Amino acid sequence: MHVLENKIRSLERFLRSRRNQRRGLYGCVAGLGDLTGGSILYGTSSDNMVRNVFGSYYRNVESSEGGTSNKRQRPPYTPAELAAMEVRGMECIRQLLLRSGEALFLLQLASQHHLTRLVQGFDANLKQLLLQLTFHHLVCSEEGDHLATRLISALMEYYTGPDGRGTVDDISGRLREGCPSYYKESDYKFYLAVECLEKAAITHDNDEKENLAREAFNLLSKVPESADLRTVCKRFEDLRFYEAVVRLPLQKAQAIDPAGDALNEQIEIGIRQQALVQREQCYVIIYSALRSLKGEEPSQREFGSIVRSASSSQSNLDKASRKKYISQIVQLGVQSTDRAFHEYLYRTMIDLGLENELLEYGGPDLVPFLQKAGREPIQEAGAVSGVASAASPTGQTGGTVKSDQAKYLGLLARYYVLKRQHVLAAHVLLRLAERRSGDFQDTPTLEQRRQYLSNAVLQAKNASNNNNSAFDSGLLDLLEGKLAVLQFQMKIKDELEAMALRLEEPSTSNEPFPDRTLITDTNLASTLKEKAKEISLDLKSITQLYNDFAVPFELWEICLEMLYFANYNGDADSTIIKETWARLVDQALSKGGIAEACNVLKRVGSHVYPVDGSLLPLDTLCLHLEKAALERLVSGVESVGDEDIARALLAACKGSPEPVLNTYEQLLSNGAILPSPNLRLRLLRSVLVVLSEWAMSFFAQRIGTSASGASLILGGTFSSDQTTIINQGFRDKITSAANRYMTEVRRLALPQNQTEAVYRGFRELEESLISPYSFDRF
């Protein structure tokens, strides 16, 4: 090989001398431009140029042969053009000789070492290619050029490894002299940097370690496009020199895409995507460093013979050190002007769960990024474009919001909260609460929506408390209203699910299902489930909840609460309110009799009282319950106490006796409503209970006790309003009412043994108010 190399190099030197001296054909083409450039590798410009020239020549000859013209045919090329083509061919031969000599030199150098050891770091595919490699491919193909580079890499590692067989300069001198086309100046700087990293890895002096790492970084910064960064950045990670881990990949990304095609929306999308993919092959090195610091295993095996895993060294780091280095990487990345990398970095940090660090160290383009990602579907790697400014501060454009988009909106809301931009945070949280999704599995639960709205209300309140001039008071009202409606929606959903569950459970008693009037077919349970699923999909308006869910399934208690919330006054005579109350009372009677109806009246009535009184029709409720109580008592269906309904009405009015007493007086004064003496007697018993409760409030004032003290004496319930100063005519008013109702009792067409107890109760009440000592009976 050495003899053959010398002969080939001699022939190449002869041709080079002819070219330099411009002898022969070289002299003929002088002044026609450079005809000696190009490369002999397959697919390169020079090769195509030669083929194109000769190809056109052959086509011209064929066309000329096919003609039958008698005219003198013009030759396809001039003598000067033919001479130029001949010179170009000779120059290709010279380059082939030069490349062949260098290849022979490289083979001789490799043969002086144990080849099996040199290639032991190659993967199986690379070893197979090496076995099939011919001299022709080594000289003329890009594949051979790549294999030669790997052989040189193995040689450099052999000389500069830990065993210390030499230095970079020792082997580089021979390679640069013997095969400069295989071993370029950029390779020399790369291996000098590797040598510095090797020295830094074994030194114990921290200052020297940092200086060596800095020197390696400076060398690689001069040739970022030709350096195999996957190999060296792992070593920089071991040395905790993260400036190089961040800046070198960014420099290489800029070098391979100097025109910024990845961000140029004016060019074809295919070219833009290809440029972005090349950039991301550089960005992934920084991603790997963050992932290692986060404590996760790399997603793919790193290649390269000089790669050394950093996982063991990373595992020795404590939590504070990890946080410090992660922050350093993020800050270095944010300092870059590469917008494509910023988007990649932000997505990477979110994927790795580094949201806190992202919100703390994110650059000025973080908000536009989150806005854009939250309002548009997340694209693949090649579809990233420049960050566009949002049309609104929240980036809200409507439509469906998928879970991955919601993730970015949630981070945007957190960012606004950290920056004390409470109004913007409230708007983003509102959008999250209202978001829709085409996939049921991707739909947020009502509880999640409630949390979003609750946080939005909190942010709106914070904005109002901070005296923000830009705060709109209508926003807080809107959010609180939506939150209240959502709570109705959650209650309806729970009721529908509970009803479906009761229908599916085997019956354990002979009693009919309470809501049996709703059942029109045996598929009611599945219908209830479907409705519960439907109501969970998105936020409903209060009109939808009332008309489509509450009324059809007879959820009368919730209907009343919604009417109260909406301040309903759609009809002058409150027909809707009265009918709803009547249905609610009938429903309660069917479930648990008078006791259940009284409990419902206490619970719902106290919630809607007082407003304007239209939402609590005491006359309708009183008459309805008293009639039902009498009927059940007479029929023996239920044992009803004389005080149950009166105390329920008092509780519904929050302990205020006057509206209850006025209601009973109104009913008793209308004979057409109460034609039955037994029903009138029952109402008079209830009146006695109301007057006694009212008298006790006076008694509590007389003895100087509190309303709760009076409650212990009588077993009644009083509100704090009853402890106010009673006017001078209070005694006369109760006394007059007791006297009047005694007369009413005597007028009843009933036996005296039925009315005597009621009559005596009114008389004793009258006497107790006249004589202060008569309260001893209590």
Coordinates of N, CA, C and O in Angstrom, one line a residue, residues 220-356:
L220 N -14.9 24.6 20.6 CA -16.0 24.1 19.9 C -16.9 25.2 19.4 O -17.6 25.0 18.4
S221 N -16.9 26.4 20.0 CA -17.7 27.5 19.6 C -17.2 28.0 18.2 O -18.0 28.6 17.4
K222 N -16.0 27.7 17.8 CA -15.5 28.1 16.5 C -15.9 27.1 15.4 O -16.0 27.5 14.2
V223 N -16.3 25.9 15.8 CA -16.7 24.9 14.8 C -18.0 24.2 15.2 O -18.1 23.0 15.3
P224 N -19.1 24.9 15.6 CA -20.2 24.3 16.1 C -21.0 23.4 15.1 O -21.6 22.4 15.5
E225 N -20.9 23.8 13.8 CA -21.6 23.0 12.9 C -21.0 21.6 12.6 O -21.7 20.7 12.1
S226 N -19.7 21.4 12.9 CA -19.1 20.2 12.6 C -18.9 19.3 13.8 O -18.4 18.2 13.7
A227 N -19.2 19.8 15.0 CA -18.9 19.0 16.2 C -20.1 18.1 16.5 O -21.3 18.4 16.2
D228 N -19.7 16.9 17.0 CA -20.8 15.9 17.4 C -21.1 16.3 18.8 O -20.5 15.8 19.8
L229 N -22.2 17.1 19.0 CA -22.5 17.7 20.3 C -23.0 16.6 21.2 O -23.0 16.8 22.5
R230 N -23.6 15.6 20.7 CA -24.2 14.5 21.6 C -23.1 13.9 22.5 O -23.3 13.5 23.6
T231 N -21.9 13.9 21.9 CA -20.8 13.2 22.7 C -20.2 14.2 23.7 O -20.0 13.8 24.8
V232 N -19.9 15.4 23.3 CA -19.2 16.3 24.2 C -20.1 16.9 25.2 O -19.6 17.2 26.3
C233 N -21.4 17.1 24.9 CA -22.2 17.8 25.9 C -22.5 16.9 27.1 O -22.7 17.4 28.2
K234 N -22.4 15.6 26.9 CA -22.5 14.7 28.1 C -21.3 14.9 29.0 O -21.5 14.9 30.2
R235 N -20.2 15.2 28.4 CA -19.0 15.5 29.3 C -19.1 16.8 30.0 O -18.7 17.0 31.1
F236 N -19.6 17.8 29.3 CA -19.9 19.1 29.9 C -20.9 18.9 31.0 O -20.8 19.6 32.1
E237 N -21.9 18.1 30.9 CA -22.8 17.8 32.0 C -22.1 17.2 33.2 O -22.3 17.6 34.4
D238 N -21.1 16.3 33.0 CA -20.4 15.7 34.1 C -19.6 16.8 34.8 O -19.4 16.7 36.0
L239 N -19.1 17.8 34.1 CA -18.3 18.9 34.6 C -19.2 20.0 35.2 O -18.6 21.0 35.7
R240 N -20.5 19.9 35.1 CA -21.4 20.9 35.5 C -21.2 22.2 34.8 O -21.4 23.3 35.4
F241 N -20.7 22.1 33.6 CA -20.5 23.3 32.8 C -21.7 23.5 31.8 O -21.6 23.2 30.6
Y242 N -22.8 24.0 32.4 CA -24.1 23.9 31.6 C -24.1 25.1 30.6 O -25.0 25.1 29.7
E243 N -23.2 26.0 30.7 CA -23.2 27.1 29.7 C -22.9 26.5 28.3 O -23.6 26.8 27.3
A244 N -22.0 25.5 28.2 CA -21.7 24.9 27.0 C -22.9 24.0 26.5 O -23.2 23.9 25.3
V245 N -23.5 23.3 27.5 CA -24.6 22.4 27.2 C -25.8 23.2 26.5 O -26.5 22.6 25.6
V246 N -25.9 24.5 26.8 CA -27.0 25.3 26.2 C -26.5 26.0 25.0 O -27.2 26.0 23.9
R247 N -25.4 26.6 25.1 CA -25.0 27.5 24.0 C -24.5 26.8 22.7 O -24.7 27.2 21.6
L248 N -23.8 25.7 22.9 CA -23.3 24.9 21.8 C -24.4 24.4 20.9 O -24.3 24.6 19.6
P249 N -25.4 23.8 21.4 CA -26.5 23.3 20.5 C -27.2 24.5 19.8 O -27.6 24.4 18.7
L250 N -27.4 25.6 20.5 CA -28.0 26.8 19.9 C -27.1 27.4 18.8 O -27.6 27.8 17.8
Q251 N -25.8 27.4 19.0 CA -24.9 27.8 18.0 C -24.9 26.9 16.7 O -24.9 27.4 15.6
K252 N -25.0 25.6 17.0 CA -25.1 24.7 15.9 C -26.4 24.9 15.1 O -26.5 24.8 13.9
A253 N -27.5 25.1 15.9 CA -28.8 25.3 15.2 C -28.8 26.5 14.3 O -29.3 26.5 13.2
Q254 N -28.1 27.6 14.8 CA -28.0 28.8 14.0 C -27.1 28.5 12.8 O -27.3 29.1 11.7
A255 N -26.1 27.7 12.9 CA -25.1 27.4 11.8 C -25.8 26.6 10.7 O -25.5 26.8 9.5
I256 N -26.6 25.6 11.1 CA -27.3 24.8 10.1 C -28.5 25.4 9.5 O -29.0 25.0 8.4
D257 N -29.0 26.5 10.1 CA -30.1 27.2 9.5 C -29.8 28.7 9.6 O -30.5 29.5 10.3
P258 N -28.8 29.2 8.9 CA -28.4 30.6 9.1 C -29.5 31.6 8.6 O -29.6 32.7 9.1
A259 N -30.3 31.2 7.6 CA -31.3 32.1 7.0 C -32.6 32.1 7.9 O -33.5 32.9 7.6
G260 N -32.7 31.3 8.9 CA -33.9 31.3 9.7 C -35.1 30.7 9.0 O -36.2 31.2 9.2
D261 N -34.9 29.7 8.2 CA -36.1 29.1 7.5 C -37.1 28.5 8.4 O -38.3 28.5 8.0
A262 N -36.7 28.1 9.6 CA -37.6 27.4 10.5 C -38.7 28.4 10.9 O -39.8 28.0 11.4
L263 N -38.4 29.7 10.9 CA -39.4 30.7 11.4 C -39.9 31.6 10.2 O -40.7 32.5 10.5
N264 N -39.6 31.3 9.0 CA -40.0 32.1 7.9 C -41.3 31.5 7.3 O -41.3 30.4 6.7
E265 N -42.4 32.2 7.5 CA -43.7 31.7 7.1 C -43.9 32.0 5.6 O -44.9 31.7 5.1
Q266 N -43.0 32.7 5.0 CA -43.1 33.1 3.6 C -42.7 32.0 2.6 O -43.0 32.0 1.4
I267 N -41.9 31.0 3.1 CA -41.4 29.9 2.3 C -42.3 28.7 2.4 O -43.3 28.7 3.2
E268 N -42.0 27.7 1.6 CA -42.9 26.5 1.6 C -42.8 25.8 2.9 O -41.7 25.8 3.6
I269 N -43.9 25.2 3.3 CA -44.0 24.5 4.6 C -43.0 23.4 4.7 O -42.5 23.1 5.8
G270 N -42.8 22.7 3.6 CA -41.9 21.5 3.6 C -40.4 22.0 4.0 O -39.8 21.3 4.8
I271 N -40.0 23.1 3.4 CA -38.7 23.6 3.7 C -38.6 24.1 5.1 O -37.6 23.8 5.8
R272 N -39.7 24.7 5.6 CA -39.7 25.2 6.9 C -39.7 24.1 7.9 O -39.0 24.1 8.9
Q273 N -40.4 23.0 7.6 CA -40.4 21.9 8.6 C -39.1 21.2 8.6 O -38.6 20.8 9.7
Q274 N -38.4 21.0 7.4 CA -37.1 20.4 7.4 C -36.1 21.2 8.2 O -35.3 20.6 9.0
A275 N -36.1 22.5 8.1 CA -35.2 23.3 8.8 C -35.5 23.2 10.3 O -34.6 23.2 11.1
L276 N -36.8 23.1 10.7 CA -37.1 23.0 12.1 C -36.7 21.7 12.7 O -36.2 21.6 13.8
V277 N -36.8 20.6 11.9 CA -36.4 19.3 12.4 C -34.9 19.3 12.6 O -34.4 18.7 13.6
Q278 N -34.1 19.9 11.7 CA -32.7 20.0 11.9 C -32.3 20.8 13.2 O -31.4 20.4 14.0
R279 N -33.1 21.9 13.4 CA -32.8 22.6 14.7 C -33.2 21.8 15.9 O -32.4 21.8 16.9
E280 N -34.3 21.1 15.9 CA -34.7 20.3 17.0 C -33.7 19.2 17.4 O -33.7 18.7 18.5
Q281 N -33.0 18.7 16.4 CA -32.0 17.7 16.6 C -30.9 18.3 17.5 O -30.2 17.6 18.2
C282 N -30.7 19.6 17.5 CA -29.8 20.3 18.4 C -30.5 20.6 19.7 O -29.8 20.4 20.8
Y283 N -31.7 21.0 19.7 CA -32.4 21.3 20.9 C -32.6 20.1 21.9 O -32.6 20.3 23.1
V284 N -32.6 18.9 21.3 CA -32.9 17.7 22.1 C -31.7 17.5 23.1 O -31.9 16.8 24.1
I285 N -30.6 18.0 22.8 CA -29.4 17.9 23.7 C -29.7 18.6 25.0 O -29.5 18.1 26.1
I286 N -30.3 19.8 24.9 CA -30.7 20.6 26.1 C -31.8 19.9 26.8 O -31.8 19.8 28.1
Y287 N -32.7 19.3 26.1 CA -33.8 18.6 26.7 C -33.3 17.4 27.5 O -33.7 17.1 28.6
S288 N -32.3 16.7 26.9 CA -31.7 15.5 27.6 C -31.1 16.0 29.0 O -31.1 15.3 30.0
A289 N -30.4 17.1 28.9 CA -29.8 17.6 30.2 C -30.8 18.0 31.2 O -30.7 17.6 32.4
L290 N -31.9 18.6 30.8 CA -33.0 18.9 31.8 C -33.6 17.6 32.3 O -33.9 17.5 33.5
R291 N -33.8 16.7 31.4 CA -34.4 15.4 31.8 C -33.5 14.7 32.8 O -34.0 14.1 33.8
S292 N -32.2 14.7 32.6 CA -31.2 14.1 33.6 C -31.3 14.7 34.9 O -31.3 14.1 36.0
L293 N -31.3 16.1 34.9 CA -31.4 16.8 36.2 C -32.7 16.5 36.9 O -32.8 16.6 38.1
K294 N -33.8 16.3 36.1 CA -35.1 16.0 36.7 C -35.1 14.6 37.3 O -36.0 14.3 38.1
G295 N -34.2 13.8 36.9 CA -34.1 12.5 37.5 C -34.8 11.4 36.7 O -35.1 10.3 37.2
E296 N -35.0 11.7 35.4 CA -35.7 10.7 34.5 C -34.7 10.1 33.6 O -33.7 10.8 33.2
E297 N -34.9 8.9 33.1 CA -34.0 8.2 32.2 C -34.2 8.8 30.8 O -35.3 9.2 30.4
P298 N -33.1 8.9 30.1 CA -33.3 9.3 28.7 C -34.1 8.4 27.8 O -34.2 7.2 28.1
S299 N -34.8 9.0 26.9 CA -35.8 8.2 26.1 C -35.1 7.4 25.1 O -35.7 6.5 24.5
Q300 N -33.9 7.7 24.7 CA -33.2 6.9 23.7 C -31.7 6.7 24.0 O -31.2 7.5 24.8
R301 N -31.1 5.7 23.5 CA -29.7 5.4 23.8 C -28.8 6.4 23.0 O -29.0 6.6 21.8
E302 N -27.9 7.1 23.7 CA -27.0 8.0 23.0 C -26.0 7.2 22.3 O -25.5 6.1 22.7
F303 N -25.5 7.6 21.1 CA -24.5 6.9 20.4 C -23.2 7.7 20.4 O -23.1 8.8 20.7
G304 N -22.2 7.0 19.8 CA -20.9 7.7 19.8 C -19.9 7.0 20.7 O -20.2 6.6 21.8
S305 N -18.7 6.8 20.3 CA -17.8 6.0 21.0 C -17.3 6.7 22.2 O -16.8 6.0 23.2
I306 N -17.3 8.0 22.3 CA -16.7 8.7 23.4 C -17.8 9.2 24.4 O -17.5 10.0 25.3
V307 N -19.1 8.7 24.2 CA -20.1 9.1 25.1 C -20.0 8.4 26.4 O -19.8 7.2 26.5
R308 N -20.1 9.1 27.5 CA -20.1 8.5 28.8 C -21.3 8.9 29.6 O -21.7 10.1 29.6
S309 N -22.1 8.0 30.1 CA -23.4 8.3 30.7 C -23.2 9.2 31.9 O -22.3 9.0 32.7
A310 N -24.1 10.2 32.0 CA -24.0 11.1 33.1 C -25.0 10.8 34.2 O -25.2 11.5 35.2
S311 N -25.7 9.6 34.0 CA -26.8 9.3 35.0 C -26.2 9.1 36.4 O -26.8 9.5 37.4
S312 N -25.1 8.4 36.5 CA -24.5 8.1 37.8 C -24.1 9.4 38.5 O -24.3 9.6 39.7
S313 N -23.5 10.3 37.8 CA -23.1 11.6 38.4 C -24.3 12.4 38.8 O -24.3 13.1 39.8
Q314 N -25.4 12.4 37.9 CA -26.6 13.2 38.2 C -27.2 12.6 39.5 O -27.9 13.4 40.3
S315 N -27.2 11.3 39.7 CA -27.9 10.7 40.8 C -27.3 11.2 42.2 O -27.9 11.1 43.2
N316 N -26.0 11.7 42.1 CA -25.4 12.1 43.3 C -25.7 13.6 43.7 O -25.4 14.0 44.8
L317 N -26.5 14.2 42.9 CA -26.9 15.6 43.2 C -28.0 15.7 44.2 O -28.9 14.9 44.1
D318 N -27.9 16.6 45.1 CA -29.1 16.8 46.0 C -30.1 17.7 45.3 O -29.9 18.2 44.2
K319 N -31.3 17.8 46.0 CA -32.4 18.5 45.4 C -32.1 20.0 45.1 O -32.4 20.6 44.0
A320 N -31.4 20.6 46.0 CA -31.0 22.0 45.8 C -30.1 22.3 44.6 O -30.3 23.2 43.9
S321 N -29.2 21.3 44.5 CA -28.2 21.5 43.3 C -29.0 21.2 42.0 O -28.7 22.0 41.0
R322 N -29.9 20.3 42.0 CA -30.6 20.0 40.8 C -31.4 21.3 40.4 O -31.5 21.7 39.2
K323 N -32.1 21.9 41.4 CA -32.9 23.1 41.1 C -32.0 24.2 40.6 O -32.4 25.0 39.7
K324 N -30.8 24.3 41.2 CA -29.9 25.4 40.8 C -29.5 25.2 39.3 O -29.5 26.2 38.5
Y325 N -29.1 24.0 38.9 CA -28.6 23.8 37.6 C -29.8 23.9 36.6 O -29.6 24.3 35.4
I326 N -31.0 23.4 37.0 CA -32.1 23.6 36.1 C -32.4 25.0 35.8 O -32.7 25.5 34.7
S327 N -32.4 25.8 36.9 CA -32.6 27.3 36.7 C -31.5 27.9 35.8 O -31.8 28.8 35.0
Q328 N -30.3 27.4 36.0 CA -29.2 28.0 35.1 C -29.5 27.7 33.7 O -29.3 28.5 32.8
I329 N -29.9 26.4 33.4 CA -30.2 26.1 32.0 C -31.3 26.9 31.4 O -31.3 27.4 30.3
V330 N -32.4 27.1 32.2 CA -33.5 27.8 31.7 C -33.1 29.3 31.5 O -33.5 29.9 30.5
Q331 N -32.4 29.9 32.4 CA -32.0 31.3 32.2 C -31.1 31.5 31.0 O -31.3 32.4 30.3
L332 N -30.2 30.5 30.8 CA -29.4 30.6 29.6 C -30.2 30.5 28.3 O -29.9 31.1 27.3
G333 N -31.2 29.6 28.4 CA -32.0 29.4 27.2 C -32.9 30.6 26.9 O -33.1 30.9 25.7
V334 N -33.4 31.2 27.9 CA -34.3 32.4 27.7 C -33.5 33.5 27.2 O -34.0 34.4 26.4
Q335 N -32.2 33.6 27.5 CA -31.3 34.7 27.0 C -31.1 34.6 25.5 O -30.8 35.6 24.8
S336 N -31.3 33.4 24.9 CA -31.2 33.2 23.5 C -32.2 34.0 22.7 O -33.4 34.2 23.2
T337 N -31.9 34.4 21.5 CA -32.8 35.1 20.6 C -33.6 34.2 19.7 O -34.3 34.6 18.8
D338 N -33.3 32.9 19.9 CA -33.9 31.8 19.0 C -35.4 31.6 19.5 O -35.6 30.9 20.5
R339 N -36.3 32.1 18.7 CA -37.7 32.0 19.1 C -38.2 30.6 19.0 O -39.0 30.1 19.8
A340 N -37.7 29.9 18.0 CA -38.1 28.4 17.9 C -37.7 27.6 19.1 O -38.4 26.8 19.6
F341 N -36.5 28.0 19.6 CA -36.0 27.3 20.8 C -36.8 27.6 22.0 O -37.0 26.8 22.9
H342 N -37.2 28.9 22.1 CA -38.0 29.3 23.3 C -39.3 28.4 23.3 O -39.7 27.9 24.4
E343 N -40.0 28.2 22.2 CA -41.2 27.4 22.2 C -40.8 26.0 22.6 O -41.6 25.3 23.3
Y344 N -39.8 25.5 22.0 CA -39.3 24.1 22.3 C -39.0 24.0 23.8 O -39.4 23.0 24.5
L345 N -38.3 25.0 24.4 CA -37.9 24.9 25.8 C -39.2 25.0 26.7 O -39.3 24.2 27.6
Y346 N -40.1 25.8 26.3 CA -41.3 25.9 27.2 C -42.1 24.6 27.2 O -42.6 24.2 28.2
R347 N -42.3 24.0 26.0 CA -43.0 22.8 25.9 C -42.3 21.7 26.7 O -42.9 20.8 27.3
T348 N -40.9 21.7 26.5 CA -40.1 20.7 27.2 C -40.3 20.8 28.7 O -40.5 19.8 29.4
M349 N -40.3 22.0 29.3 CA -40.4 22.2 30.7 C -41.8 21.7 31.2 O -41.9 21.2 32.3
I350 N -42.8 22.0 30.4 CA -44.1 21.6 30.8 C -44.2 20.1 30.8 O -44.8 19.5 31.7
D351 N -43.7 19.4 29.8 CA -43.7 18.0 29.7 C -42.9 17.4 30.9 O -43.3 16.3 31.3
L352 N -41.9 18.0 31.3 CA -41.1 17.5 32.4 C -41.6 17.9 33.8 O -41.0 17.5 34.8
G353 N -42.7 18.6 33.8 CA -43.2 19.0 35.1 C -42.5 20.1 35.8 O -42.5 20.3 37.0
L354 N -41.8 21.0 35.0 CA -41.1 22.1 35.6 C -41.9 23.4 35.4 O -41.3 24.5 35.0
E355 N -43.2 23.3 35.7 CA -44.0 24.5 35.5 C -43.6 25.7 36.4 O -43.6 26.8 36.0
N356 N -43.2 25.4 37.7 CA -42.8 26.5 38.6 C -41.6 27.2 38.1 O -41.6 28.5 38.1

